[in-house]
Structures are given as C-alpha cells and as structure tokens.
Coordinates of C-alpha atoms and ligand atoms in Angstrom, one line a residue:
M227 CA -16.9 33.0 -55.3
L228 CA -17.8 32.5 -51.6
R229 CA -17.1 34.9 -48.9
F230 CA -16.9 35.4 -45.3
A231 CA -17.5 39.1 -44.3
P232 CA -16.7 39.7 -40.7
S233 CA -16.9 43.2 -39.2
P234 CA -13.8 44.0 -37.0
T235 CA -16.1 45.4 -34.2
G236 CA -15.7 42.7 -31.7
D237 CA -14.6 39.2 -30.7
M238 CA -15.6 36.4 -33.1
H239 CA -19.0 34.9 -32.2
T240 CA -19.6 31.2 -32.6
G241 CA -22.4 32.0 -35.0
N242 CA -19.9 33.9 -37.2
L243 CA -17.5 31.1 -37.1
R244 CA -20.3 28.7 -38.1
A245 CA -21.0 31.0 -41.2
A246 CA -17.3 31.0 -42.0
V247 CA -17.1 27.3 -41.9
F248 CA -20.1 26.8 -44.1
N249 CA -18.9 29.3 -46.7
Y250 CA -15.6 27.7 -46.8
I251 CA -16.9 24.2 -47.3
L252 CA -19.2 25.4 -50.1
A253 CA -16.2 27.1 -51.8
K254 CA -14.3 23.9 -51.6
Q255 CA -17.1 21.7 -52.7
R256 CA -18.0 24.0 -55.8
G257 CA -14.2 24.4 -56.7
E258 CA -14.6 28.2 -56.3
K259 CA -12.5 30.8 -54.6
F260 CA -12.9 31.9 -51.0
L261 CA -12.8 35.6 -50.2
L262 CA -12.3 37.0 -46.7
R263 CA -13.7 40.5 -46.7
I264 CA -13.1 42.6 -43.6
E265 CA -16.2 44.9 -43.4
D266 CA -14.7 47.9 -41.8
T267 CA -17.2 50.3 -42.9
D268 CA -18.3 51.4 -39.4
M269 CA -15.4 53.6 -38.5
Q270 CA -16.6 54.3 -35.0
R271 CA -17.1 50.7 -34.0
N272 CA -13.9 49.2 -35.7
I273 CA -11.5 47.9 -33.1
E274 CA -7.9 47.9 -33.8
G275 CA -6.4 44.5 -34.1
K276 CA -9.7 42.6 -34.4
D277 CA -9.0 41.8 -38.2
K278 CA -5.8 40.1 -37.2
D279 CA -7.6 38.1 -34.3
I280 CA -10.2 37.0 -36.9
M281 CA -7.5 35.7 -39.3
F282 CA -5.7 34.0 -36.5
L283 CA -8.8 32.2 -35.4
L284 CA -9.8 31.3 -39.0
N285 CA -6.4 29.7 -39.5
L286 CA -6.6 27.9 -36.2
F287 CA -9.8 26.2 -37.5
G288 CA -8.3 25.2 -40.6
I289 CA -10.0 27.9 -42.8
T290 CA -7.7 29.5 -45.4
W291 CA -8.8 32.1 -48.0
D292 CA -7.6 32.9 -51.5
N293 CA -8.3 36.7 -51.4
L294 CA -8.3 39.2 -48.6
V295 CA -10.1 42.6 -48.9
Y296 CA -10.5 45.4 -46.7
Q297 CA -13.9 47.0 -47.6
S298 CA -12.6 50.5 -46.8
N299 CA -10.1 50.3 -49.6
N300 CA -13.0 50.1 -52.0
F301 CA -14.7 53.3 -50.7
P302 CA -13.9 55.4 -53.8
R303 CA -15.6 52.7 -55.9
H304 CA -18.7 52.6 -53.7
R305 CA -18.9 56.4 -54.2
Q306 CA -18.6 56.1 -57.9
F307 CA -21.5 53.6 -58.0
A308 CA -23.6 55.8 -55.8
E309 CA -22.9 58.8 -58.2
Y310 CA -24.0 56.6 -61.1
L311 CA -27.2 55.8 -59.3
I312 CA -27.8 59.4 -58.5
S313 CA -27.2 60.3 -62.2
K314 CA -29.8 57.8 -63.2
G315 CA -32.3 59.1 -60.8
D316 CA -32.4 55.8 -58.8
A317 CA -30.7 57.5 -55.8
F318 CA -31.1 61.0 -54.4
Y319 CA -29.8 63.3 -51.7
C320 CA -31.9 63.4 -48.5
Y321 CA -31.4 66.4 -46.3
C322 CA -33.6 65.2 -43.4
T323 CA -32.1 65.7 -40.0
K324 CA -32.0 63.0 -37.4
E325 CA -34.5 65.0 -35.2
F326 CA -36.9 65.3 -38.2
L327 CA -36.8 61.5 -38.7
E328 CA -37.1 60.8 -35.1
N329 CA -40.3 62.9 -35.0
K330 CA -41.7 61.1 -37.9
R331 CA -40.9 57.8 -36.2
E332 CA -42.7 58.9 -33.1
E333 CA -45.7 59.9 -35.1
A334 CA -45.8 56.5 -36.9
K335 CA -45.5 54.8 -33.5
A336 CA -48.6 56.9 -32.1
R337 CA -50.6 55.8 -35.1
H338 CA -49.6 52.2 -34.5
E339 CA -47.9 52.1 -37.9
A340 CA -44.6 50.9 -39.0
F341 CA -42.3 53.8 -39.8
R342 CA -41.7 54.3 -43.5
Y343 CA -39.6 57.0 -45.1
E344 CA -41.3 59.1 -47.7
D345 CA -39.4 60.4 -50.7
S346 CA -41.2 63.6 -50.5
W347 CA -39.3 64.6 -47.3
A348 CA -36.0 64.5 -49.0
E349 CA -35.5 68.2 -49.6
L350 CA -37.7 69.8 -46.8
E351 CA -34.7 70.8 -44.8
K352 CA -32.3 71.4 -47.6
E353 CA -31.7 75.0 -46.6
S354 CA -30.6 74.3 -43.0
N355 CA -28.8 71.0 -43.3
P356 CA -25.6 71.1 -45.4
K357 CA -24.8 67.4 -44.9
P358 CA -27.3 65.2 -46.8
V359 CA -27.1 61.4 -47.1
V360 CA -27.8 59.5 -50.3
R361 CA -30.7 57.1 -50.4
L362 CA -31.6 54.5 -52.9
R363 CA -35.3 54.7 -54.1
G364 CA -37.2 52.0 -52.5
S365 CA -39.2 49.2 -54.2
Q366 CA -42.7 49.8 -55.8
N367 CA -43.0 46.1 -56.2
A368 CA -43.1 43.2 -53.9
M369 CA -39.6 41.4 -53.7
K370 CA -38.9 37.7 -53.1
F371 CA -36.1 35.3 -53.0
T372 CA -35.5 31.6 -52.4
D373 CA -33.4 30.8 -49.3
C374 CA -31.6 27.4 -49.4
I375 CA -32.7 26.8 -45.8
K376 CA -35.9 29.0 -45.2
G377 CA -37.5 28.4 -48.6
E378 CA -39.4 31.4 -50.3
I379 CA -39.2 34.7 -48.5
E380 CA -41.4 37.6 -49.6
F381 CA -41.5 41.3 -48.9
A382 CA -44.5 43.6 -49.6
P383 CA -44.2 46.5 -52.0
N384 CA -44.1 49.1 -49.1
E385 CA -41.6 47.1 -47.0
I386 CA -38.5 48.3 -48.8
D387 CA -38.7 52.1 -48.4
S388 CA -35.9 54.4 -49.7
F389 CA -32.8 53.5 -47.7
V390 CA -29.4 55.2 -47.0
I391 CA -26.5 54.0 -49.2
L392 CA -24.0 56.8 -48.4
K393 CA -23.8 58.3 -44.9
E394 CA -23.5 62.2 -44.5
D395 CA -19.6 61.8 -44.4
G396 CA -19.7 59.9 -47.8
I397 CA -19.0 56.5 -46.1
P398 CA -21.2 53.7 -47.6
T399 CA -23.6 51.8 -45.4
Y400 CA -23.2 48.2 -44.8
N401 CA -25.9 47.2 -47.4
F402 CA -24.4 49.4 -50.1
A403 CA -20.7 48.4 -49.6
C404 CA -21.7 44.7 -49.2
A405 CA -23.9 44.6 -52.3
V406 CA -21.3 46.4 -54.5
D407 CA -18.5 44.2 -53.2
D408 CA -20.4 41.1 -53.7
M409 CA -20.9 42.2 -57.3
L410 CA -17.3 43.3 -57.9
Y411 CA -15.9 40.0 -56.6
D412 CA -18.5 37.8 -58.3
V413 CA -19.9 36.3 -55.1
D414 CA -22.6 33.9 -56.1
F415 CA -23.6 32.1 -52.9
I416 CA -24.0 33.9 -49.7
V417 CA -24.3 32.2 -46.3
R418 CA -24.8 34.3 -43.3
G419 CA -26.7 34.7 -40.1
E420 CA -30.6 35.0 -40.3
D421 CA -30.3 38.5 -38.8
H422 CA -29.4 39.6 -42.4
V423 CA -32.7 38.4 -44.0
S424 CA -34.2 41.8 -44.0
N425 CA -30.9 43.2 -45.8
T426 CA -31.2 40.8 -48.6
P427 CA -34.0 42.6 -50.6
K428 CA -32.0 45.9 -50.2
Q429 CA -28.9 44.3 -51.5
M430 CA -30.9 42.8 -54.5
L431 CA -32.4 46.1 -55.2
I432 CA -28.9 47.6 -55.3
H433 CA -27.9 45.0 -57.8
K434 CA -31.0 45.5 -59.8
N435 CA -30.4 49.3 -60.1
L436 CA -26.8 48.7 -61.0
N437 CA -28.1 46.4 -63.8
Y438 CA -26.4 43.5 -62.3
D439 CA -28.5 40.4 -62.9
K440 CA -26.3 37.5 -61.8
E441 CA -28.5 35.1 -59.8
I442 CA -27.0 34.8 -56.2
K443 CA -28.0 32.0 -54.0
F444 CA -28.7 32.7 -50.2
A445 CA -28.6 30.6 -47.1
H446 CA -29.6 32.4 -44.0
L447 CA -28.5 30.3 -40.9
P448 CA -31.0 30.0 -38.0
I449 CA -29.9 31.7 -34.7
L450 CA -28.1 29.7 -32.1
L451 CA -29.8 29.2 -28.8
N452 CA -28.1 28.8 -25.4
D453 CA -28.6 25.8 -23.3
E454 CA -31.8 27.3 -21.7
G455 CA -33.4 27.6 -25.1
K456 CA -33.0 31.4 -25.3
K457 CA -31.3 33.3 -28.1
M458 CA -27.5 33.1 -27.5
S459 CA -26.1 36.5 -26.5
K460 CA -22.7 37.9 -25.7
R461 CA -23.5 37.0 -22.0
D462 CA -23.3 33.3 -22.8
N463 CA -19.8 32.0 -22.6
A464 CA -20.3 29.5 -25.4
S465 CA -21.1 32.4 -27.8
S466 CA -17.4 33.3 -27.7
V467 CA -15.0 31.4 -29.8
Q468 CA -12.1 32.4 -27.7
W469 CA -13.9 31.3 -24.5
L470 CA -14.4 27.8 -26.0
L471 CA -10.7 27.6 -26.9
D472 CA -9.6 28.9 -23.5
S473 CA -11.9 26.2 -21.9
G474 CA -9.9 23.5 -23.6
F475 CA -12.1 22.6 -26.5
L476 CA -10.2 21.5 -29.6
P477 CA -10.7 23.4 -32.9
Q478 CA -11.4 20.2 -34.6
A479 CA -14.3 19.4 -32.1
I480 CA -15.8 22.9 -32.3
V481 CA -15.8 22.7 -36.1
N482 CA -17.3 19.3 -35.9
Y483 CA -20.1 20.5 -33.6
L484 CA -20.8 23.7 -35.7
I485 CA -21.4 21.5 -38.6
L486 CA -23.4 18.9 -36.8
M487 CA -25.8 21.1 -34.9
G488 CA -29.3 21.4 -36.6
N489 CA -28.1 19.4 -39.4
K490 CA -28.6 15.8 -40.9
T491 CA -25.2 14.2 -41.3
P492 CA -24.2 10.7 -42.2
C493 CA -22.0 10.4 -39.0
E494 CA -21.5 12.3 -35.8
V495 CA -17.7 12.5 -35.5
F496 CA -15.8 14.0 -38.4
T497 CA -13.2 16.5 -39.4
L498 CA -13.8 19.6 -41.6
Q499 CA -12.0 17.9 -44.4
E500 CA -14.2 14.8 -44.2
S501 CA -17.4 16.9 -44.2
L502 CA -16.5 18.2 -47.7
D503 CA -17.7 14.8 -49.1
W504 CA -21.2 15.1 -47.9
F505 CA -22.0 18.5 -46.5
D506 CA -25.4 19.8 -47.9
I507 CA -26.5 23.2 -46.8
G508 CA -30.1 22.3 -47.7
K509 CA -30.2 19.8 -44.8
I510 CA -29.7 22.5 -42.2
A511 CA -32.8 22.7 -40.1
K512 CA -35.0 25.9 -40.3
A513 CA -35.4 25.8 -36.5
P514 CA -32.9 27.5 -34.3
A515 CA -30.1 25.2 -33.1
R516 CA -29.6 24.7 -29.4
F517 CA -25.9 24.9 -28.3
D518 CA -25.4 21.9 -26.1
I519 CA -22.1 22.0 -24.4
D520 CA -22.4 18.3 -23.4
K521 CA -22.5 17.3 -27.0
L522 CA -19.4 19.4 -27.6
K523 CA -17.6 17.7 -24.8
F524 CA -18.5 14.3 -26.1
L525 CA -17.1 15.4 -29.5
N526 CA -14.0 16.8 -27.8
R527 CA -13.3 13.5 -26.2
E528 CA -13.8 11.7 -29.6
H529 CA -11.4 14.0 -31.2
F530 CA -8.8 13.5 -28.3
K531 CA -9.2 9.6 -29.1
R532 CA -8.2 10.3 -32.6
F533 CA -4.9 12.1 -31.5
N534 CA -1.7 10.2 -31.6
E535 CA -0.2 9.7 -28.1
Q536 CA 2.8 11.7 -28.8
D537 CA 1.0 14.8 -30.0
L538 CA -1.4 14.6 -27.1
A539 CA 1.6 14.4 -24.7
V540 CA 3.1 17.6 -26.3
L541 CA -0.2 19.4 -26.2
L542 CA -0.3 18.7 -22.4
G543 CA 3.2 19.9 -21.9
Y544 CA 5.0 16.5 -21.5
K545 CA 7.4 14.8 -23.9
D546 CA 6.8 11.0 -23.5
S547 CA 4.2 9.5 -25.6
S548 CA 3.2 7.3 -22.6
I549 CA 1.7 10.5 -21.1
G550 CA -0.6 10.8 -24.1
A551 CA -1.7 7.2 -23.5
L552 CA -2.3 8.1 -19.8
A553 CA -4.4 11.2 -20.9
K554 CA -6.6 8.9 -23.1
I555 CA -7.5 6.7 -20.1
Y556 CA -8.7 10.0 -18.3
L557 CA -11.1 10.6 -21.2
Q558 CA -13.6 8.5 -19.2
E559 CA -14.0 11.4 -16.9
A560 CA -12.3 14.5 -18.5
S561 CA -13.5 16.2 -21.7
T562 CA -11.4 19.3 -22.2
L563 CA -7.8 19.9 -22.4
N564 CA -7.9 21.8 -19.2
E565 CA -9.7 19.0 -17.4
I566 CA -7.3 16.3 -18.8
R567 CA -4.3 18.5 -17.9
E568 CA -5.5 18.9 -14.3
K569 CA -5.6 15.1 -13.9
V570 CA -2.3 14.5 -15.5
D571 CA -0.6 17.2 -13.6
R572 CA -2.0 16.1 -10.3
I573 CA -0.4 12.7 -10.9
F574 CA 3.1 14.3 -10.9
A575 CA 2.3 16.9 -8.2
N576 CA 4.0 16.9 -4.9
K577 CA 1.3 15.1 -2.8
A578 CA 2.4 16.5 0.5
L579 CA 1.8 20.0 -1.0
V580 CA -1.6 18.9 -2.4
L581 CA -2.6 17.7 1.1
A582 CA -1.4 20.9 2.6
Q583 CA -3.5 23.0 0.0
L584 CA -6.5 20.8 0.7
S585 CA -6.2 21.3 4.5
L586 CA -6.1 25.1 3.9
Q587 CA -9.2 25.1 1.7
N588 CA -10.9 22.8 4.1
Q589 CA -14.1 24.7 4.2
E590 CA -14.7 24.9 0.4
I591 CA -13.5 21.5 -0.9
E592 CA -15.6 18.9 -2.4
S593 CA -16.5 15.7 -0.6
Q594 CA -14.2 13.6 -2.7
E595 CA -11.4 15.8 -1.4
Q596 CA -12.6 15.5 2.1
E597 CA -12.2 11.8 1.8
I598 CA -8.4 12.4 1.2
L599 CA -8.0 14.5 4.3
E600 CA -9.6 11.8 6.4
F601 CA -6.7 9.5 5.5
K602 CA -3.9 12.0 5.9
A603 CA -1.9 9.9 8.4
E604 CA -2.3 6.7 6.3
I605 CA -1.2 8.7 3.2
E606 CA 2.0 9.8 4.8
Q607 CA 2.8 6.4 6.2
L608 CA 2.0 4.6 2.9
Q609 CA 4.3 7.1 1.0
K610 CA 7.2 6.1 3.1
V611 CA 6.5 2.4 2.7
L612 CA 6.1 2.8 -1.2
L613 CA 9.5 4.8 -1.4
E614 CA 11.2 2.1 0.6
M615 CA 9.8 -0.5 -1.8
L616 CA 11.1 1.5 -4.7
E617 CA 14.6 1.6 -3.1
E618 CA 14.7 -2.1 -3.0
K619 CA 13.0 -3.1 -6.4
D620 CA 12.4 -1.9 -9.9
F621 CA 8.7 -1.9 -10.5
T622 CA 8.7 -0.6 -14.0
R623 CA 7.6 -4.0 -15.3
S624 CA 5.6 -5.3 -12.5
D625 CA 1.9 -5.9 -12.7
F626 CA -0.4 -4.0 -10.4
N627 CA -1.4 -6.9 -8.3
D628 CA 2.3 -7.6 -7.3
F629 CA 2.8 -4.0 -6.4
K630 CA -0.4 -3.7 -4.6
Q631 CA 0.1 -7.0 -2.7
Q632 CA 3.6 -5.9 -1.4
A633 CA 2.4 -2.4 -0.4
M634 CA -0.5 -3.9 1.5
E635 CA 1.6 -6.3 3.4
R636 CA 4.3 -3.9 4.2
S637 CA 1.9 -1.1 5.3
A638 CA -0.5 -3.5 7.0
F639 CA -3.4 -1.3 5.9
K640 CA -6.5 -2.8 4.6
G641 CA -9.7 -2.0 2.7
K642 CA -10.5 1.7 2.2
K643 CA -7.6 2.7 4.6
F644 CA -5.2 1.1 2.0
F645 CA -7.0 1.9 -1.3
K646 CA -7.9 5.5 -0.8
P647 CA -4.3 6.6 0.2
L648 CA -2.9 4.4 -2.7
R649 CA -5.2 6.0 -5.2
F650 CA -4.2 9.4 -3.8
L651 CA -0.5 8.8 -3.8
L652 CA -0.6 7.5 -7.5
T653 CA -3.1 10.0 -8.9
G654 CA -3.6 12.9 -6.6
F655 CA -7.4 12.2 -6.4
A656 CA -9.7 10.2 -4.3
H657 CA -11.6 8.9 -7.4
G658 CA -10.7 8.0 -11.0
P659 CA -10.1 5.3 -13.5
E660 CA -9.2 1.8 -12.4
L661 CA -5.7 1.8 -10.9
S662 CA -5.0 -1.5 -12.7
D663 CA -5.6 0.4 -16.1
L664 CA -3.4 3.3 -15.1
F665 CA -0.6 1.3 -13.6
P666 CA 1.1 -0.1 -16.7
I667 CA 1.9 3.6 -17.3
L668 CA 2.3 4.9 -13.8
R669 CA 4.9 2.2 -13.2
L670 CA 7.3 3.9 -15.5
Y671 CA 7.3 7.1 -13.4
L672 CA 6.8 5.7 -9.8
K673 CA 9.9 7.6 -8.5
D674 CA 8.6 10.9 -9.8
I675 CA 5.0 10.3 -8.7
L676 CA 5.9 9.2 -5.2
R677 CA 8.7 11.7 -4.4
S678 CA 8.3 13.7 -1.3
Ligands
LIG928 N1 -20.3 42.3 -41.5 C1 -21.5 41.5 -41.6 C2 -21.7 40.8 -40.3 O1 -20.6 40.5 -39.7 C3 -21.7 40.5 -42.7 C4 -23.0 40.2 -43.2 C5 -22.8 39.4 -44.5 O2 -22.4 38.3 -44.6 O3 -23.4 40.1 -45.5 O4 -22.6 40.4 -39.8

C-alpha cells in the first residue's frame, strides 16, 4: 500500500502535490492500493474545509485513491498501542513541565551541546504536574535506513532520545499516529519531503517496539528551490498549487513539470498516465530541484497544443472550435490560459472602448499600446472603411491579400499607418502573430470583430 498523508492545516504546497503524484504513480506501477490519509492530529492547527480542498485538487490532477482515512478516527487505537508500549516498559510517563524542559534546553545551549532528553528527568515533577505525556524510550544503538534517493542515512546512538508519542491530552503525536497507521494499513513504500528524514528513525523505532518487522522502503524528496535558488517558501507564489491554477497553468502541465524536475525522463512532454510506463523514483536527483516557471510555461504550451480545438474553445468560454484553432496560433506568444484568453477576448472586444481605456491609462501603458494611440485617427477611419467593405462583400472565404489590398486602396493609407491600425482593428493589439496566419479564422467573424 502507498499513501499520501497531508495535514489539513493549510493550502496544498507544490512540494506536497509532488509527493502525492509520486506515491500515486508507484501505487499504479506496483499494482498496490493508494491510501489518502488526512493527518488531522494537530487539533489547533487543523483548518475546517482544507481536507475537502485537498481532495478536490487531487482529483483535478487525476489522482484518485482507494481508501480514505481520517487519522483522528484511529485515536483510540493509537492510545491502545501506547498503553501496550507502557506495559512492556518501552514507553513511560514523563511529568516534565514545559518550563523545566526549556531550562534544560537553555543549559545545553550555553554548553554548546545539542539538547537531549534524559530519562532520569521523567518523574522529577510528578507531584506538581498532573498532566504527563507519554514518551517512547530512545535508541541505545545507531540506526540507519537506505533511502531510494539519498542512499544510506545513519543516526548516532544518542541522536534518538526518548520522544513524545502521546501528548498531555492523550492525542498522539505526528510520529506515533503516522507509524501506527502505516503499520495498520500495511504501507510498504513511503515517499515524502526530506523534512521528514529525521522522523524516519523514530517511526522505525516505534515499529520495532511494536514488534512490527515489515521492511518499508523510503524515498525522501529533495526540497524545491525558488527561481533565485533559495528554499521555496510560502512567500513564493509558485509554492501554492492554487496560485498555479489561478494563473492559468493546466493541471496536466503542472503534473508533467513536477515529474520532470530534478529527474531523468525519456522525454520532456508527457501525461501522468504515460509516465507510469517508465517512472523510476531512483532517478530523482539528490540535489534540490529549482522551480523554473519558464519551463512550466513551455510545458503549458505543449499541453495546449495537445488539446483538441473544440475543448480549447470551451475552456476559453467560446463555442466554435475555430476559436480553439485561433488560440493555438497565439501559443507563439502566450503560455497560460489567462494570457491566451486575454488575446482572444481582445480580438472580439469593442475596439473603440479599448482605445478609450488606453487613453485613460495613458501614463502607465506599455510602448506597444502607446503605438496604438499614435494611430487613433487612422484606426477610426479604417474601421469605417472596413465596415463599408463588409456591407458590400462577404469576405468569409477571401484570402488575406485580397482583403488587405482592397482595404489599402479604399483607405489610401500606406505602410505603418495602414498596418498598425489594421492589426489593432483585427486583433486589439499592436503586435502579434502574422495577420496572414490569423486571417483564415478571423474572416469568419469579421462583422463581430469590427463592430463599433
Ligand atoms: N502530514 C505530514 C505532512 O504533511 C505527512 C508526512 C508523511 O508523509 O509521513 O508533512
């Protein structure tokens, strides 16, 4: 069994989604079940509705699960296992107060030593503290495991001191609930972020003390870096899955990129389904992967190219498949759904209104839009000419040269004075793809496009 174990304490991070994707792929490749486990052990930090958001996003990315578990439903079982460990003497009540431990921590710091809990402190405050926690006895021996990505990882004998498994309110800690549930649901391969490397020996120790000796494989994913090469944090937009979607990146392209980054793959552009044939977790680089938004834009364009024109039109809010074909031409300069939509919508916008808006924003607009304002008079005149032409003739089958020739003759404009206004009237922008490429589609809608 493979599992994805998100905490419903915040928005889904790009790194979390990457772990979900990898676990899902491994489950499919190994013909095993995939468990979605909502790790809601931190009652204070749980946020209402985040579990549903996570499920919605996973579905959007094509990730389905065979089994859904809320960890809090298993609290009674976690407690039973803790009691069992206490009865064997492998776990014990610790009455140390937070203040006591804080002092010990300060003392260790003053001695320039790492803080280690000492079992002899457990009952020093028994009389004054009615709310003990339960700790599992630390390891006397060195511990190690082999990570599919990082190789062998070792922990010295004193590194795993006795740690809390049940908090003072009887709620299990992350490590305990996680280890018990991985055992209960027969999880045998765990893929998660590398921030969990230090938890792994603790979870192994819990299994050992519960006499559970199934070998579990681990793959800890290197952190993601932002485009400046620093650890990606919540402040980086690309760290938020929702931000990527809101910016017009396709789920297909995002999944593609999460599988591609820091990996050796046989090709660059693929679907989640296609990656099942060759994905190899052992090929993920040990070094942190840098999130390159330009690469994601490239993949987004590639996935748009794979769309059929009708679907693309619908995605943009139009019904004719020819609008999908038009959108594909704009992939030369637009990468996200939002950018493409802006281009297509502007074609059909009322150009007089666009001009009026540009004049209002005169101070802030870019040079390409300034160019449009320079030709305001010519634009208005050419629009009249084109509308007259449309009254007289049906251009839906004409080629661009005929249309252009007639418009040029009737308007008597030449060069830039003709082409800039023409491009603006047909597309709403001063620059863009070749008009001769766009025209075979634009000609079908000239009345809509040129209406005043
Ligand atoms: N709830 C943990 C997290 O979201 C899961 C860690 C794990 O996969 O064990 O980081």
